[in-house]
PDB file of C-alpha atoms in Angstrom:
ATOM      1  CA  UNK A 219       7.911   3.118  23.346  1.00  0.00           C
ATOM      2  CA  UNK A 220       4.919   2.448  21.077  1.00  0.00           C
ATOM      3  CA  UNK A 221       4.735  -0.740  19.362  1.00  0.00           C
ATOM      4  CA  UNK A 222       3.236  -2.020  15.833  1.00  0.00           C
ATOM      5  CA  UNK A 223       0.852  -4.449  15.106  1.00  0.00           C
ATOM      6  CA  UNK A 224      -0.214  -6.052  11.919  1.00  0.00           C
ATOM      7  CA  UNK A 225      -3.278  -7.043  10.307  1.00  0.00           C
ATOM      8  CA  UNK A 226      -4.805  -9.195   8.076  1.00  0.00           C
ATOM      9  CA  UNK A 227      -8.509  -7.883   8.049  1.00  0.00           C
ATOM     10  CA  UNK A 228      -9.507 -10.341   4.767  1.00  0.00           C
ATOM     11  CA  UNK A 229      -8.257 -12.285   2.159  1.00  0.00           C
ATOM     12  CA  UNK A 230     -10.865 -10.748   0.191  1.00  0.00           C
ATOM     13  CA  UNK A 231      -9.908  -8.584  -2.658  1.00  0.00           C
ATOM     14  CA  UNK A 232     -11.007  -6.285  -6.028  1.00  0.00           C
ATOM     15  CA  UNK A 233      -7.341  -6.846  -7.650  1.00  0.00           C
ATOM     16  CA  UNK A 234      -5.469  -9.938  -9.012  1.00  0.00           C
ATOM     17  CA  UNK A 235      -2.075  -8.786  -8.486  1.00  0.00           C
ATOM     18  CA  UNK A 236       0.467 -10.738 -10.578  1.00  0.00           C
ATOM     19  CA  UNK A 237       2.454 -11.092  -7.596  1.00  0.00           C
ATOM     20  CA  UNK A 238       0.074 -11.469  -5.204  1.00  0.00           C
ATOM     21  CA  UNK A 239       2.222 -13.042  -1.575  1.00  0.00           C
ATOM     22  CA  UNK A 240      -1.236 -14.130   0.233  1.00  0.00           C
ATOM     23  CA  UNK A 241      -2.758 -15.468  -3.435  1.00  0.00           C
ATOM     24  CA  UNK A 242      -6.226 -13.590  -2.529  1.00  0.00           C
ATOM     25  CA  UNK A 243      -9.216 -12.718  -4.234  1.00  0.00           C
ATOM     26  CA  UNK A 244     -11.980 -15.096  -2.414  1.00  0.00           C
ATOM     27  CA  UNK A 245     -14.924 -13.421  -3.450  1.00  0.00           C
ATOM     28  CA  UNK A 246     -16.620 -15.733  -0.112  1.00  0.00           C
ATOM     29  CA  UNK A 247     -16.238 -13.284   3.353  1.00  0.00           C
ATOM     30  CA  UNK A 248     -17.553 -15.771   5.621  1.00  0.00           C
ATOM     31  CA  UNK A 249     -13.876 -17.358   6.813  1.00  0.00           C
ATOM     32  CA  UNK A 250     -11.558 -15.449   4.990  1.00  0.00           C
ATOM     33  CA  UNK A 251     -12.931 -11.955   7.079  1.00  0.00           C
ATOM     34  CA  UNK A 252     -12.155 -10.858  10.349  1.00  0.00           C
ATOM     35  CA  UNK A 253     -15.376  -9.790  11.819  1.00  0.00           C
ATOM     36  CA  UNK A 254     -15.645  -6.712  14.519  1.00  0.00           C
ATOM     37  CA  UNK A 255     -16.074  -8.829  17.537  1.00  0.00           C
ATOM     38  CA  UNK A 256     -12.655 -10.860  16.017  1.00  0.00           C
ATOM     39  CA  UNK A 257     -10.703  -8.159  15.969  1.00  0.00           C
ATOM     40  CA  UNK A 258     -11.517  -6.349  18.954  1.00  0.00           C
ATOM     41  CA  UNK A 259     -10.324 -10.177  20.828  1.00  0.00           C
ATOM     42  CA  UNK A 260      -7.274  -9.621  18.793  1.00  0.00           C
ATOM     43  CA  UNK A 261      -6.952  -6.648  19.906  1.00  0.00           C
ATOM     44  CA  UNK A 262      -6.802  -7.814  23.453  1.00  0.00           C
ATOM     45  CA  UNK A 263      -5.012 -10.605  22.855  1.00  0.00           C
ATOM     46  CA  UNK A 264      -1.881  -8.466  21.609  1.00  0.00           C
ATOM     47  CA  UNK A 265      -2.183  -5.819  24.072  1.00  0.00           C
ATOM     48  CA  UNK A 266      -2.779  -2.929  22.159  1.00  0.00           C
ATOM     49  CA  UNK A 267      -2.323   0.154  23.992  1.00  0.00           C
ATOM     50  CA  UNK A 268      -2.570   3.608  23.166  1.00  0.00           C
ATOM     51  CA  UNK A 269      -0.561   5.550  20.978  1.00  0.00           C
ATOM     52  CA  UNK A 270       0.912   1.940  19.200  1.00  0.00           C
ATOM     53  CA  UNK A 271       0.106   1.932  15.162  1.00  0.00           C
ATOM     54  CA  UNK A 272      -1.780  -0.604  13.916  1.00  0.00           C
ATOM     55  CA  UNK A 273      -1.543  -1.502  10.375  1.00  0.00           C
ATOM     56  CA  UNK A 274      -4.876  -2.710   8.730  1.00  0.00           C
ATOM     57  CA  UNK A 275      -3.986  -5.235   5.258  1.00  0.00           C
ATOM     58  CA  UNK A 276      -5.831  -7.549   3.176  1.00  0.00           C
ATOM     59  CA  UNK A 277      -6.666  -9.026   0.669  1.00  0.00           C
ATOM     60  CA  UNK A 278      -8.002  -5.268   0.165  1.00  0.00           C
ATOM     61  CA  UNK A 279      -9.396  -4.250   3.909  1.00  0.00           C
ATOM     62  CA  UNK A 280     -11.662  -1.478   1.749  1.00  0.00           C
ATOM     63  CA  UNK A 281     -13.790  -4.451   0.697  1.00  0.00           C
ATOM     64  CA  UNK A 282     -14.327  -5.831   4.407  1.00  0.00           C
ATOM     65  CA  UNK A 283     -17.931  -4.939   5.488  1.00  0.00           C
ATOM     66  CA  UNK A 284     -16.512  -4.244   8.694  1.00  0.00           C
ATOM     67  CA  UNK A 285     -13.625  -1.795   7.456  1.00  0.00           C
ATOM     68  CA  UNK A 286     -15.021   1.684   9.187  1.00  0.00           C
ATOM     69  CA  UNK A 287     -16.428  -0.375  12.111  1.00  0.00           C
ATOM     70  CA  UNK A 288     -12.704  -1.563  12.099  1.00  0.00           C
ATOM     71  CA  UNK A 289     -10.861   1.645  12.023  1.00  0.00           C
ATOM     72  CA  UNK A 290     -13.776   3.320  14.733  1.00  0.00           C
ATOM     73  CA  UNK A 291     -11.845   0.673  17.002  1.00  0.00           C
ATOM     74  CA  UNK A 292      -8.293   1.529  16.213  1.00  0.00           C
ATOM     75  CA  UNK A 293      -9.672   4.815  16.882  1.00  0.00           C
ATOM     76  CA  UNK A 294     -10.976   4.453  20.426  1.00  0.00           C
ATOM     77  CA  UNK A 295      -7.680   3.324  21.214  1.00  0.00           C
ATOM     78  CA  UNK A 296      -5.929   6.387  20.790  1.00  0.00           C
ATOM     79  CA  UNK A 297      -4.206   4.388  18.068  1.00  0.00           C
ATOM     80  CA  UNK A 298      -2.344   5.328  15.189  1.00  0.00           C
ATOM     81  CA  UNK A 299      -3.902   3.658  12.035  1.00  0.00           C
ATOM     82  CA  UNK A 300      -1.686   2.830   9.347  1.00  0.00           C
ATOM     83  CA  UNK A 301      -3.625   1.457   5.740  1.00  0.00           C
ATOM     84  CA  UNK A 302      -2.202  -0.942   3.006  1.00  0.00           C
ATOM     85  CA  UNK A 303      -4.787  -0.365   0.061  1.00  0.00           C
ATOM     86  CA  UNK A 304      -4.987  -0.621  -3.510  1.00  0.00           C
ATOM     87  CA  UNK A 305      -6.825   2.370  -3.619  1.00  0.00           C
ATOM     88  CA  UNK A 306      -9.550   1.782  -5.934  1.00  0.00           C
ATOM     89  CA  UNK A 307     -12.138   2.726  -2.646  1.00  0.00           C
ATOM     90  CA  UNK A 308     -10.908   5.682  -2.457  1.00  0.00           C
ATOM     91  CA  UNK A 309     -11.713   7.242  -6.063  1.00  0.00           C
ATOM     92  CA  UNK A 310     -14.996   8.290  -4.637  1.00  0.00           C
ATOM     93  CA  UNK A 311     -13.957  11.444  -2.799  1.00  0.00           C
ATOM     94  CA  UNK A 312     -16.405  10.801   0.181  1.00  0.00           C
ATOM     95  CA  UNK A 313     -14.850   7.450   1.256  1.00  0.00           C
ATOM     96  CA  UNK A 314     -11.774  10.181   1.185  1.00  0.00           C
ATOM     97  CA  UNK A 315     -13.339  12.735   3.579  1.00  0.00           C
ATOM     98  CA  UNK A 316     -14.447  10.559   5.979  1.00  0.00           C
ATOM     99  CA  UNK A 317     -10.871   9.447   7.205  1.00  0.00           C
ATOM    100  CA  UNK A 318     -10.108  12.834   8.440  1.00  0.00           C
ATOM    101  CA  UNK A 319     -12.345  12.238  11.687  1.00  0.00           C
ATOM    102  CA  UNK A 320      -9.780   9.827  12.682  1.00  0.00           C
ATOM    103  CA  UNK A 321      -6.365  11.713  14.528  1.00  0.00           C
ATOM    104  CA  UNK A 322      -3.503   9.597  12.923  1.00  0.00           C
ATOM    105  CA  UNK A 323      -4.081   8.047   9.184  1.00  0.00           C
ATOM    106  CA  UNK A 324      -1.177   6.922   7.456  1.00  0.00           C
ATOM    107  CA  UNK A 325      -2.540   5.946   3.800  1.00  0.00           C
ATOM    108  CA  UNK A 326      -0.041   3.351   1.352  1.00  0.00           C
ATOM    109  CA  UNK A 327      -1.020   3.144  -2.063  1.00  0.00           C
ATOM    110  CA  UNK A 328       1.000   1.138  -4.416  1.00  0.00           C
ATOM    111  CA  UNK A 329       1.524   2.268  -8.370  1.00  0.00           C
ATOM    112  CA  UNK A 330       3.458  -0.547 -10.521  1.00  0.00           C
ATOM    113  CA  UNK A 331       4.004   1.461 -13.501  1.00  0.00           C
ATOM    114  CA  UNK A 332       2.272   4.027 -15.757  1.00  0.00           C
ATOM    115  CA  UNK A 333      -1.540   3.127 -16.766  1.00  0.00           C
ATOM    116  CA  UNK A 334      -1.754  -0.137 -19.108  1.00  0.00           C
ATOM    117  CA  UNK A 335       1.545  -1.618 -16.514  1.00  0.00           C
ATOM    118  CA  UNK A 336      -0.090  -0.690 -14.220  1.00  0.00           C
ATOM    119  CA  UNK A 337      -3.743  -2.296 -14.577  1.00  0.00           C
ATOM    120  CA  UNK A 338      -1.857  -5.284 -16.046  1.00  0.00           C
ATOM    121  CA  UNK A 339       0.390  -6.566 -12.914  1.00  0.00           C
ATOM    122  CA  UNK A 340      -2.453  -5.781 -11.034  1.00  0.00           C
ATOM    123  CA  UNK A 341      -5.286  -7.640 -12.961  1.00  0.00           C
ATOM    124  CA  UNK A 342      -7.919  -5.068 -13.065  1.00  0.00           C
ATOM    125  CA  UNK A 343      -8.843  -2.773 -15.958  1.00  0.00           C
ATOM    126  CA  UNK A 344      -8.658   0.854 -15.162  1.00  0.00           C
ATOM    127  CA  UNK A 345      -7.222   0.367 -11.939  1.00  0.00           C
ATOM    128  CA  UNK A 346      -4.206   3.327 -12.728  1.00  0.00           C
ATOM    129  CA  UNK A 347      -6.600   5.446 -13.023  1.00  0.00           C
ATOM    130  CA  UNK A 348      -8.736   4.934 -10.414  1.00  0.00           C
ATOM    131  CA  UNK A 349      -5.670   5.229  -8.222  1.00  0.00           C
ATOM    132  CA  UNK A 350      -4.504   8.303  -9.942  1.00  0.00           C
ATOM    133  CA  UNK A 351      -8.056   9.553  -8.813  1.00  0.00           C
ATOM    134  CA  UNK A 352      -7.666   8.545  -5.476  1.00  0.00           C
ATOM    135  CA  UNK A 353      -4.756  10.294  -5.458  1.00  0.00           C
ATOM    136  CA  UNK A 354      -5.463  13.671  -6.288  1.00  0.00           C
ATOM    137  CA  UNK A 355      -8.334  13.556  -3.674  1.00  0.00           C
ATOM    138  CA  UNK A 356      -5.788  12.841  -0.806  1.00  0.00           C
ATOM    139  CA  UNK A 357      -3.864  15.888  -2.211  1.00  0.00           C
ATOM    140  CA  UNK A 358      -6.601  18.174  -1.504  1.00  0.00           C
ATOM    141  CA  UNK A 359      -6.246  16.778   2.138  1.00  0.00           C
ATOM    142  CA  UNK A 360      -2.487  16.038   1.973  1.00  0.00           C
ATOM    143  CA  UNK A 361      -1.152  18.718   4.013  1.00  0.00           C
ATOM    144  CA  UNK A 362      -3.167  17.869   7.265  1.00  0.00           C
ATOM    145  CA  UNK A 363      -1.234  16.949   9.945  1.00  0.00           C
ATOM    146  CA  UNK A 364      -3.881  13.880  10.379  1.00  0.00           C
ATOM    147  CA  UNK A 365      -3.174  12.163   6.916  1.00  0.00           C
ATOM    148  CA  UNK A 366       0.308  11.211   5.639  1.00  0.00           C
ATOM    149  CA  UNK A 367      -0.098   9.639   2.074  1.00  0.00           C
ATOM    150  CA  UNK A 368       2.827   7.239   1.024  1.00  0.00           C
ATOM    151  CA  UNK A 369       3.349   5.924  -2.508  1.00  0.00           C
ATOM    152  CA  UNK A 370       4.868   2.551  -2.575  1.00  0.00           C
ATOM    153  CA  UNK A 371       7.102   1.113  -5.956  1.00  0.00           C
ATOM    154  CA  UNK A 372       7.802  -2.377  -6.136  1.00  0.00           C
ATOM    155  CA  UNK A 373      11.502  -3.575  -7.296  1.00  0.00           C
ATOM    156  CA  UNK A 374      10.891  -6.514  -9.555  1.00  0.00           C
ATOM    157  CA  UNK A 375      12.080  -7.089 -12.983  1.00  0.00           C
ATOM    158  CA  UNK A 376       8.482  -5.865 -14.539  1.00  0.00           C
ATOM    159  CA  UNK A 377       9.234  -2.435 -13.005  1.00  0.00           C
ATOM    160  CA  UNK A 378      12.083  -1.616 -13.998  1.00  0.00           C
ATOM    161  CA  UNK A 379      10.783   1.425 -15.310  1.00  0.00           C
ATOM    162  CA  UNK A 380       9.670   3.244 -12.051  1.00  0.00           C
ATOM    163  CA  UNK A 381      11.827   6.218 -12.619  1.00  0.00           C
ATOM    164  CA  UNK A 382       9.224   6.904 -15.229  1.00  0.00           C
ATOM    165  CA  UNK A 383       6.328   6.652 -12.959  1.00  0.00           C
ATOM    166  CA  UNK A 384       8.257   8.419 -10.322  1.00  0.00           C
ATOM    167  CA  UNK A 385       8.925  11.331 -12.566  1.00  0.00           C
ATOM    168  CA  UNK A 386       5.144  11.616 -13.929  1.00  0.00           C
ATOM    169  CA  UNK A 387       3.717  11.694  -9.837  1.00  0.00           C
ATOM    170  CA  UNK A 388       6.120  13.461  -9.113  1.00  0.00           C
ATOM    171  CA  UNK A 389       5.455  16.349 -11.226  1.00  0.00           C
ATOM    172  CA  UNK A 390       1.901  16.077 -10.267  1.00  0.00           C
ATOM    173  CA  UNK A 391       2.230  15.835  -6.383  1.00  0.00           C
ATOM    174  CA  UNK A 392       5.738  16.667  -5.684  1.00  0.00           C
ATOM    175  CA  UNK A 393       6.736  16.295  -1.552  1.00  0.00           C
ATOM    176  CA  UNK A 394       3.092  16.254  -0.659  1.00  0.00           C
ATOM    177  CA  UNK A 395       3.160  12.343  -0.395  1.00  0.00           C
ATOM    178  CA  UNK A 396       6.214  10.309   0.881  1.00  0.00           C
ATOM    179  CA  UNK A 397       7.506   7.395  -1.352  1.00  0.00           C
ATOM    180  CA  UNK A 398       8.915   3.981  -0.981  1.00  0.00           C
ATOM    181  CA  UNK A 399      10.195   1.196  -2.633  1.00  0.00           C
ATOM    182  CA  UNK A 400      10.265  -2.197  -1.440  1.00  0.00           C
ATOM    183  CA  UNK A 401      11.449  -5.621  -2.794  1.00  0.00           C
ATOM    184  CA  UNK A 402       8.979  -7.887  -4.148  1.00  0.00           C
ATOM    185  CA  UNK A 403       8.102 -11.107  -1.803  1.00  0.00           C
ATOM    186  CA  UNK A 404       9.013 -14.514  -3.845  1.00  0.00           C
ATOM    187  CA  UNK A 405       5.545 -16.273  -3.257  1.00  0.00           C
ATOM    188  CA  UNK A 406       4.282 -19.671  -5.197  1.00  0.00           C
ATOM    189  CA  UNK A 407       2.599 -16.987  -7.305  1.00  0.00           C
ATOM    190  CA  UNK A 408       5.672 -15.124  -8.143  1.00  0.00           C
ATOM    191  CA  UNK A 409       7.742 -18.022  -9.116  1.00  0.00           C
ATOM    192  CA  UNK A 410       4.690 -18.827 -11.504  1.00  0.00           C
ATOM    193  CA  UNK A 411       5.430 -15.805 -13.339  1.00  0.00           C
ATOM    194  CA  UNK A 412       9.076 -16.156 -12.767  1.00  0.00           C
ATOM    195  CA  UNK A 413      10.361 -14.746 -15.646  1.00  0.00           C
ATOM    196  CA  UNK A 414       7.922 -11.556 -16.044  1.00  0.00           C
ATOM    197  CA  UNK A 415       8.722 -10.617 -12.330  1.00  0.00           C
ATOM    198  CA  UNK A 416      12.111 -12.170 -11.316  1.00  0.00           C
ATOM    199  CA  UNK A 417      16.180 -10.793 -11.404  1.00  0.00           C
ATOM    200  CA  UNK A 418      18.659 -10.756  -8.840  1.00  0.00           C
ATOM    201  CA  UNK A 419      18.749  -7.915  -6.127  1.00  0.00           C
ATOM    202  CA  UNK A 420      22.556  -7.284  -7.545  1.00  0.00           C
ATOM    203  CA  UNK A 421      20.970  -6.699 -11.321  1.00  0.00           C
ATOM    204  CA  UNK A 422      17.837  -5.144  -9.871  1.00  0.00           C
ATOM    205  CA  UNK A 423      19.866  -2.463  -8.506  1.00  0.00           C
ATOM    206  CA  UNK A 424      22.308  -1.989 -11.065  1.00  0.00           C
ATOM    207  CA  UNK A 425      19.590  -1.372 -13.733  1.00  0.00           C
ATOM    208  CA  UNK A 426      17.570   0.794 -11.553  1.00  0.00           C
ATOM    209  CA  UNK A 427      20.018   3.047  -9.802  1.00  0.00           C
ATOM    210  CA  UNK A 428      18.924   6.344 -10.613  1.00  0.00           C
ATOM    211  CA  UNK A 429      15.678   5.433  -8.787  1.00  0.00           C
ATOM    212  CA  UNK A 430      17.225   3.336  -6.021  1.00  0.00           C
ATOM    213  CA  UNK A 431      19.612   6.543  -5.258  1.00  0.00           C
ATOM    214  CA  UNK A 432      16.922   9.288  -5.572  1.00  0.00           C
ATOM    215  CA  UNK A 433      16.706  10.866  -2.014  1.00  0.00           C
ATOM    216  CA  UNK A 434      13.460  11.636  -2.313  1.00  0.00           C
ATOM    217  CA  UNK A 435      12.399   7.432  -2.383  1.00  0.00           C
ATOM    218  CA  UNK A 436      12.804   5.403   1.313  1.00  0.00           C
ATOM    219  CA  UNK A 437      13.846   1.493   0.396  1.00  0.00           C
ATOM    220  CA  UNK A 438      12.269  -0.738   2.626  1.00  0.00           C
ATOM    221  CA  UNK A 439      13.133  -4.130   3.641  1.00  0.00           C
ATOM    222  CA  UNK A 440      15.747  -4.366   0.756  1.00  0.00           C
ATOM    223  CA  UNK A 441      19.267  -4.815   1.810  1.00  0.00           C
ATOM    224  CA  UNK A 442      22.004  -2.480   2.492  1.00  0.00           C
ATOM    225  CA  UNK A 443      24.859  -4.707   1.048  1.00  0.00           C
ATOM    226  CA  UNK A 444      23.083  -4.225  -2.661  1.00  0.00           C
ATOM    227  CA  UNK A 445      22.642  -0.939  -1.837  1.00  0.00           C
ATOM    228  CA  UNK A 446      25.145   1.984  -3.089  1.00  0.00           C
ATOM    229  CA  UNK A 447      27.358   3.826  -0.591  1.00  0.00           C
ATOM    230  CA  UNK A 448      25.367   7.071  -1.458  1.00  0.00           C
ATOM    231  CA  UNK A 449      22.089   5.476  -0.438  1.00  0.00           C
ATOM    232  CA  UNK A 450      23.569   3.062   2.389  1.00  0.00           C
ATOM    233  CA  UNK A 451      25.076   6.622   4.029  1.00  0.00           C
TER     234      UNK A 451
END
């Protein structure tokens, strides 16, 4: 059975994400950046063998210096290389093209609401529609059997409106990408925007159950018991 191992190339990032867990954006690599030779001892030291996936997460691991040298790795490995970006690297098309050398690529790209939401929670102007861009270049390469493209939603008070979003990529990619929603992680930074972000799971769900219920979205991590029956089946 293959296994999965996680991680952390850099705390470095491009975003300032209003509910950032790891509190990133050190602008500094030297410390904060896992270097080729570090990973590669990493590597070793977890036993990596082939066929495992290996997911690759900041920070943003696009900004690493080291982020192809990186993924040539994962490759050599016969390894199946699963990314966690924000997707701003990927707007220009030929940062795009060159993943498809690599045999297993599963991309995650997260959208927290429609444009100005969007660009808000995350702290960067322009960001939606960057991603948007990014987007409909992995569409041109979405139904290769190398790339799977998944489009994650964050549950959290502030997004309460992801049906909207939803609906709106949707109608522009339909079942080319997968899609996911997971529950937002309570960091020191969360709680300091408390009441923007925060609501219980039970109220979450309740005011978001169209979404939550769609069979076309995967919840991850959030629990069954808050769940519906329809979902939970």
């Amino acid at each position: 059975m293959s296994a999965v191992h996680y991680f952390n190339i850099t705390y470095c990032c491009d975003s300032d994400c209003l509910f950032c867990a790891a509190n990133v954006g050190i602008i500094d690599h030297e410390g904060y950046t896992m270097t080729v030779e570090e990973f590669e001892q990493t590597i070793r030291k977890s036993n990596v063998q082939s066929g495992d996936r290996i997911i690759i997460s900041g920070g943003e691991p696009t900004v690493s210096p080291y982020f192809w040298r990186i993924l040539d790795v994962c490759e050599k490995l016969d390894c199946c290389i699963d990314l966690t970006t924000n997707g701003h690297y990927f707007a220009d098309e030929k940062n795009v093209l060159k993943l498809l050398k690599y045999k297993s690529v599963v991309i995650r790209i997260p959208v927290f609401g429609l444009s100005k939401q969007h660009n808000y929670l995350v702290g960067r102007e322009n960001s939606f529609e960057e991603v948007i861009t990014a987007l409909d270049h992995f569409r041109k390469i979405a139904r290769l059997k190398s790339i799977t493209v998944n489009v994650k939603f964050l549950l959290c008070k502030a997004t309460l409106n992801n049906s909207e979003t939803f609906r709106y990529l949707f109608n522009r990619y339909g079942e080319l990408f997968e899609y996911t929603l997971s529950p937002i992680l309570v960091s020191r930074k969360v709680i300091l925007h408390k009441e923007e972000l925060l609501l219980s799971y039970t109220e979450l769900i309740a005011r978001s159950i169209d979404f939550v219920d769609n069979p076309l979205i995967n919840c991850d991590i959030i629990p069954l018991c808050v769940l519906s029956s329809k979902k939970r089946n």
